[in-house]
Amino acid sequence: MSVEFTLNGRPTSLQSPPESPLLWALRDEAQTVGVKFGCGAGLCGACTVIVDGQQTRSCVTPVADVAGKSVTTIEGLSGDVAKAVTEAWIRAQAPQCGYCQPGFVLAATSVISADPKQSSDQVLSQITNLCRCGTYDAIRLAVGYALTSLQGAENHEKGAAR
Amino acid sequence: MSEGGSTLGRIARRSFLIGAGVVGGGVLVGAGVVAWRLGAIDGYELPASEGEASFGAWLKLARDGRVEVAVPHQDMGQGIYALAVMLAAEGLRLPLEAVRAIPAPIEARYANPVMLLDGLPFDEASHGALKQSVVWTFDKILRVLGMQGTGGSTSTRNISAQIRRAAFCMHDMLARAASARFKVPADQLRNVGGAFLTPDGRTATYAELASDAGKLKPNDIQPPPLARGAYVGRGAPRYDVPLKTYGEAKYGIDTRQPGQLYAAIRHAPRLGGRLDRAVIPAKILGVRGIVEGKDYVAVVAETYAAALAGLEKAEIVWDDSKASSVSTKDVFAAYRAALDKGMDFKPRWIVDSAGDVSKASGKEIAATYDAPFLAHATMEPMNATAFVTETEAKVWAGHQSASLVQLMVAKAANVPSDKVEVFTPFLGGGFGRRADLDYIAKAVEIAGRFKGTPVQTIWSRAEDIRDDVYRPAAMADISAKVDGDGMPSSFVYRIAVPSVTDQFVARALPSAKGGMMADRTTVDGALFPFYGLPTRSIENFTVDLGIPVGFWRSVGYSLNCHFVECFIDELAVAASTHPLDYRAKLLARAGSYEPAIRAARVLEQMAAFDKANPLSPGKDGAMAGRGYALTASFHSFVGEIADVEIVKGDLKVRRVHAVVDCGFAIDPPNVVAQVRSGINFGLTAALYGRVDFDNGKVVPANFDTYPLLSLEDAPNISVEIVNSGAALGGVGEIGTPAIAPAVANAVFAATGKRLRSLPLTFGTA
């Protein structure tokens, strides 16, 4: 039995058991290893992917749940918001060890895409990923940069510094 | 010879002229033509394949025209690869894209003596003959032993001067070759993007000059002292940042070898427990086998999900006959007993003393502090991929010492060291955890049961937390006699704690004898205080109840700086003196002692910040307070100011300001990032961190029971750098030690409550 869905814009069929975690199916079968394993319990967000626009913890999502849906991993991230977010991440030099960063980038992209007019604080309050290197100052800065470039306004960089 | 597949390669070709030497993909430098003699100065020459030219131990001209710089350290987020690129590019007057970092070979030439020399029990300010001769001797021995290692905040200190010297030497050779070719004095040549330019407009690229330069005798150029340059002192974008942002950076767990299998591992639930037997009762799709280890069981399967499913269904019988029944309370009771027995219980080491504390007079102030065990909890859980045959072994894993990995893998796979290949991707965090290589040895053992097939073993988060080597718990009794002005005439510091170094040596090099010297890490942060303390006694009671302990970001400083700086705050309060003024008075009493002078400068900047940025009152009835701490660790000095609010018993850290003197900040933005990182790491410990034991079992299992600081709770952190010009200090760990005491002291300022146990909670107070 296979599960059919769209992965990074391409029709994909996974043979992994439908009840097994999407995380491992993506990493081991689809070989999209940008999806990271952190806790296996939906607590840290390293495994974040975007499912039909929503940030989703793939480690606690059964493969069957994404049948017929569209899944985006860091490998397939595209579009204006994603571009603004990744460029902002680089400008802020956010990553250190970097392991959790794809999850943050996907979470930020998903949240901002839902409403690019949000304030920094609104966006940040919806990002619950964890970073052990503690890159949080740089992540706040990056979110501010991304909103600024999308909104063409200046107020967000200030907001990001809280 | 390819077009240099990566985008970076293509950009580099276009944007710097060293690539002009590349004709049709081939490097103009003929193979073997160039007899680079820098090797004579460096004592080793990087192996060069056809079309490459080695410039000694550190630099190599690659086939695509880029310069490669060898880095004998692992990048676990601290950015040492990017720093090596920066230093090489600056010395060679090249754009950053013209240089890339490569892992150094496992050779004695790349030893890290700094890490171990830092552990010698000498006063930082001492320049005595004894210290000099001991350091010289140890340095020589350590260089011969050739142990590579990344830790102790030493990467930059270990390699920056060597890479700069190599780059300046190489540039000098190229400049002399250009000067000879053009018959123009070297000082009239200019550098433009990887080429020399004469005043009349003639140019030659480095690649074109490489052959001539190779015939010259290298001069041993000593680079000028570190100062602001093209990148040095300014910083530069890290090349690894885009890779990590786009998810292209590969970590150990991302290793994918043809035919690779996956293993899920579970350890005996109790410390010291053994595996009796384990079976998988029914056939499970994809499961290829079960490995029964001494204290673990692993299920090997075609996917990790299948391995996990197999482990879930496995019937496992543990042998608890030798298991530990230790609980957290036993540990603290043992510490208490050791400290209470006083002089009857012979302290293992009186590490540092001055004057006679028993003759000091005045009112006594005394306090007892304690801190719990802590897990590392790197975001990338422990994992390693191994390929083992009868004659060779390969391993792909993040780690903190390639030399130790090689030794360990050779032993675990039963092959000679020179038949071990070690591949090191990016590390998803290290913090000291990946200095202990048990996880690699186990992965090799497991792969050894599937000879000829690569096997990747991954620790679940619960296994990662339960199979850790913990930051030791500790208890300290501190007392001081104070004079009429509240200034101390004595300082007595007694700490009960296990020895990380002894345990590490026993694990890593079982044949070596530990305990030859005092384990300095047990008292780092209390030893040789920069404050003027007329009499002092620093004693260590080594108490080990068999709980595995390891190096955890800032090691002993994370304990001792906390205890000392909280106690200093207590003395200041007792003296009714502002904590900054009290510390200034204590430093003034140290006279011209170098560490006191550096600490005083940091303190001055703290006071300036304090004055310019008064504490905001708590909102909505919250109690607000500001706390201070001043620390020296890894030859750097750090002061931190923390503003906290307590809302209904809930402690929030709102803002932190840090003043940092690391001698000279080579890459200031990264120093800021590292110090912020160290602070947030320390905040997790100060606010939540504790690993408890119950009848030999590790209590926490995941981030719900071992919480990490969240984005929402992380304060804004500002960092101010003081370039004192002192010798380079470490950076990667220095933010951590001061934050817990700054927050604890802020809690006192806000509430009048002195929390002497970590983590800082009001729940049971």
mmCIF file of C-alpha atoms in Angstrom, chain A residues 16-17 20-21 24-25 27-29 31 33-41 43-46 74-75 83 85-87 89-91 93-102 104-105 124-125 127-141 160-162, chain B residues 75-77 236-238 240-242 244-247 249-251 253-254 256 262 303-305 308 375-381 426-429 431 456 458-461 552-553 673-674 676-678 680-681 684 702-704 706 708-712 714-717:
data_model
loop_
_atom_site.group_PDB
_atom_site.id
_atom_site.type_symbol
_atom_site.label_atom_id
_atom_site.label_comp_id
_atom_site.label_asym_id
_atom_site.label_seq_id
_atom_site.Cartn_x
_atom_site.Cartn_y
_atom_site.Cartn_z
ATOM 1 C CA SER A 16 6.458 3.482 4.017
ATOM 2 C CA PRO A 17 3.721 2.051 6.270
ATOM 3 C CA SER A 20 4.805 5.439 10.331
ATOM 4 C CA PRO A 21 6.072 8.977 10.941
ATOM 5 C CA TRP A 24 11.411 9.065 8.536
ATOM 6 C CA ALA A 25 9.589 8.458 5.272
ATOM 7 C CA ARG A 27 14.386 11.236 5.264
ATOM 8 C CA ASP A 28 14.889 7.567 4.479
ATOM 9 C CA GLU A 29 12.614 6.954 1.520
ATOM 10 C CA GLN A 31 15.813 11.284 0.772
ATOM 11 C CA VAL A 33 17.253 14.922 4.578
ATOM 12 C CA GLY A 34 16.815 18.661 5.149
ATOM 13 C CA VAL A 35 13.942 17.504 7.377
ATOM 14 C CA LYS A 36 15.709 16.970 10.692
ATOM 15 C CA PHE A 37 15.104 14.619 13.581
ATOM 16 C CA GLY A 38 15.223 16.383 16.940
ATOM 17 C CA CYS A 39 12.831 14.877 19.478
ATOM 18 C CA GLY A 40 10.329 12.547 17.816
ATOM 19 C CA ALA A 41 7.536 13.996 19.935
ATOM 20 C CA LEU A 43 8.370 19.328 20.863
ATOM 21 C CA CYS A 44 11.289 20.989 19.045
ATOM 22 C CA GLY A 45 10.268 21.697 15.457
ATOM 23 C CA ALA A 46 13.491 20.511 13.787
ATOM 24 C CA ILE A 74 13.414 22.933 2.839
ATOM 25 C CA GLU A 75 14.565 21.352 -0.423
ATOM 26 C CA LYS A 83 12.969 34.087 -0.827
ATOM 27 C CA VAL A 85 12.811 34.670 4.586
ATOM 28 C CA THR A 86 15.941 32.833 3.451
ATOM 29 C CA GLU A 87 17.643 36.047 2.376
ATOM 30 C CA TRP A 89 18.164 34.552 7.496
ATOM 31 C CA ILE A 90 21.454 34.958 5.647
ATOM 32 C CA ARG A 91 21.568 38.706 6.168
ATOM 33 C CA GLN A 93 23.659 35.373 9.856
ATOM 34 C CA ALA A 94 21.214 33.412 11.973
ATOM 35 C CA PRO A 95 22.528 29.825 11.906
ATOM 36 C CA GLN A 96 25.265 28.563 14.177
ATOM 37 C CA CYS A 97 25.356 24.774 14.226
ATOM 38 C CA GLY A 98 22.428 25.166 11.856
ATOM 39 C CA TYR A 99 20.691 21.873 12.553
ATOM 40 C CA CYS A 100 17.378 23.436 13.626
ATOM 41 C CA GLN A 101 17.415 26.240 11.075
ATOM 42 C CA PRO A 102 15.518 24.605 8.172
ATOM 43 C CA PHE A 104 12.714 27.675 11.651
ATOM 44 C CA VAL A 105 12.863 28.847 8.034
ATOM 45 C CA LEU A 124 7.329 35.290 16.365
ATOM 46 C CA SER A 125 4.549 34.196 18.698
ATOM 47 C CA ILE A 127 7.128 30.061 15.977
ATOM 48 C CA THR A 128 7.640 27.524 18.754
ATOM 49 C CA ASN A 129 10.734 25.772 17.426
ATOM 50 C CA LEU A 130 13.732 25.268 19.706
ATOM 51 C CA CYS A 131 17.358 26.169 19.035
ATOM 52 C CA ARG A 132 20.022 24.796 21.373
ATOM 53 C CA CYS A 133 22.638 27.276 20.132
ATOM 54 C CA GLY A 134 20.259 30.032 21.224
ATOM 55 C CA THR A 135 20.218 31.962 17.952
ATOM 56 C CA TYR A 136 17.010 33.657 19.012
ATOM 57 C CA ASP A 137 18.232 37.271 18.764
ATOM 58 C CA ALA A 138 19.321 36.665 15.176
ATOM 59 C CA ILE A 139 16.058 34.882 14.375
ATOM 60 C CA ARG A 140 14.058 37.872 15.643
ATOM 61 C CA LEU A 141 16.228 40.112 13.497
ATOM 62 C CA ALA A 160 12.173 42.641 15.880
ATOM 63 C CA ALA A 161 14.630 44.109 18.340
ATOM 64 C CA ARG A 162 11.792 44.234 20.885
ATOM 65 C CA ASP B 75 32.645 23.071 13.227
ATOM 66 C CA MET B 76 29.884 22.643 15.762
ATOM 67 C CA GLY B 77 28.407 26.070 15.253
ATOM 68 C CA ALA B 236 32.725 38.536 7.220
ATOM 69 C CA PRO B 237 29.670 36.569 6.176
ATOM 70 C CA ARG B 238 30.092 32.901 7.091
ATOM 71 C CA ASP B 240 28.257 27.964 5.978
ATOM 72 C CA VAL B 241 25.281 30.236 6.679
ATOM 73 C CA PRO B 242 23.633 29.876 3.231
ATOM 74 C CA LYS B 244 22.522 25.853 6.654
ATOM 75 C CA THR B 245 19.695 28.209 5.717
ATOM 76 C CA TYR B 246 18.847 26.297 2.538
ATOM 77 C CA GLY B 247 19.105 22.929 4.291
ATOM 78 C CA ALA B 249 24.522 21.471 5.074
ATOM 79 C CA LYS B 250 25.060 17.796 5.823
ATOM 80 C CA TYR B 251 25.277 16.476 9.358
ATOM 81 C CA ILE B 253 22.708 11.914 10.599
ATOM 82 C CA ASP B 254 22.370 12.878 6.920
ATOM 83 C CA ARG B 256 23.698 8.208 3.026
ATOM 84 C CA TYR B 262 19.620 1.939 10.094
ATOM 85 C CA THR B 303 14.682 2.170 7.429
ATOM 86 C CA TYR B 304 14.950 3.860 10.782
ATOM 87 C CA ALA B 305 11.165 3.694 11.175
ATOM 88 C CA LEU B 308 12.146 1.753 15.771
ATOM 89 C CA ALA B 375 22.350 17.038 29.894
ATOM 90 C CA HIS B 376 23.876 18.381 26.703
ATOM 91 C CA ALA B 377 20.798 17.848 24.521
ATOM 92 C CA THR B 378 22.430 18.774 21.228
ATOM 93 C CA MET B 379 19.726 19.348 18.609
ATOM 94 C CA GLU B 380 21.196 16.569 16.470
ATOM 95 C CA PRO B 381 20.897 13.505 18.691
ATOM 96 C CA PHE B 426 28.878 19.525 10.283
ATOM 97 C CA LEU B 427 27.984 18.917 13.918
ATOM 98 C CA GLY B 428 24.419 19.577 15.023
ATOM 99 C CA GLY B 429 25.851 20.900 18.260
ATOM 100 C CA PHE B 431 28.897 21.533 23.713
ATOM 101 C CA GLN B 456 23.702 4.265 10.757
ATOM 102 C CA ILE B 458 20.612 6.887 15.782
ATOM 103 C CA TRP B 459 19.844 7.619 19.421
ATOM 104 C CA SER B 460 16.246 8.615 20.091
ATOM 105 C CA ARG B 461 15.945 11.798 22.142
ATOM 106 C CA TRP B 552 29.577 20.517 29.266
ATOM 107 C CA ARG B 553 29.921 23.982 27.781
ATOM 108 C CA ALA B 673 26.691 35.509 18.249
ATOM 109 C CA GLN B 674 28.776 33.114 20.338
ATOM 110 C CA ARG B 676 24.583 35.312 22.984
ATOM 111 C CA SER B 677 24.610 31.584 22.361
ATOM 112 C CA GLY B 678 26.545 30.924 25.552
ATOM 113 C CA ASN B 680 21.024 31.339 26.178
ATOM 114 C CA PHE B 681 22.667 27.979 26.830
ATOM 115 C CA THR B 684 18.328 26.996 29.936
ATOM 116 C CA ASN B 702 12.645 14.593 26.181
ATOM 117 C CA PHE B 703 12.149 18.348 25.892
ATOM 118 C CA ASP B 704 8.940 18.173 27.941
ATOM 119 C CA TYR B 706 14.173 18.632 30.041
ATOM 120 C CA LEU B 708 15.105 24.264 26.548
ATOM 121 C CA LEU B 709 14.836 28.034 26.515
ATOM 122 C CA SER B 710 12.254 29.029 23.893
ATOM 123 C CA LEU B 711 12.191 31.892 21.419
ATOM 124 C CA GLU B 712 9.400 33.477 23.468
ATOM 125 C CA ALA B 714 14.767 34.278 25.320
ATOM 126 C CA PRO B 715 15.730 37.801 26.389
ATOM 127 C CA ASN B 716 17.157 40.436 24.116
ATOM 128 C CA ILE B 717 20.893 40.242 24.552
#
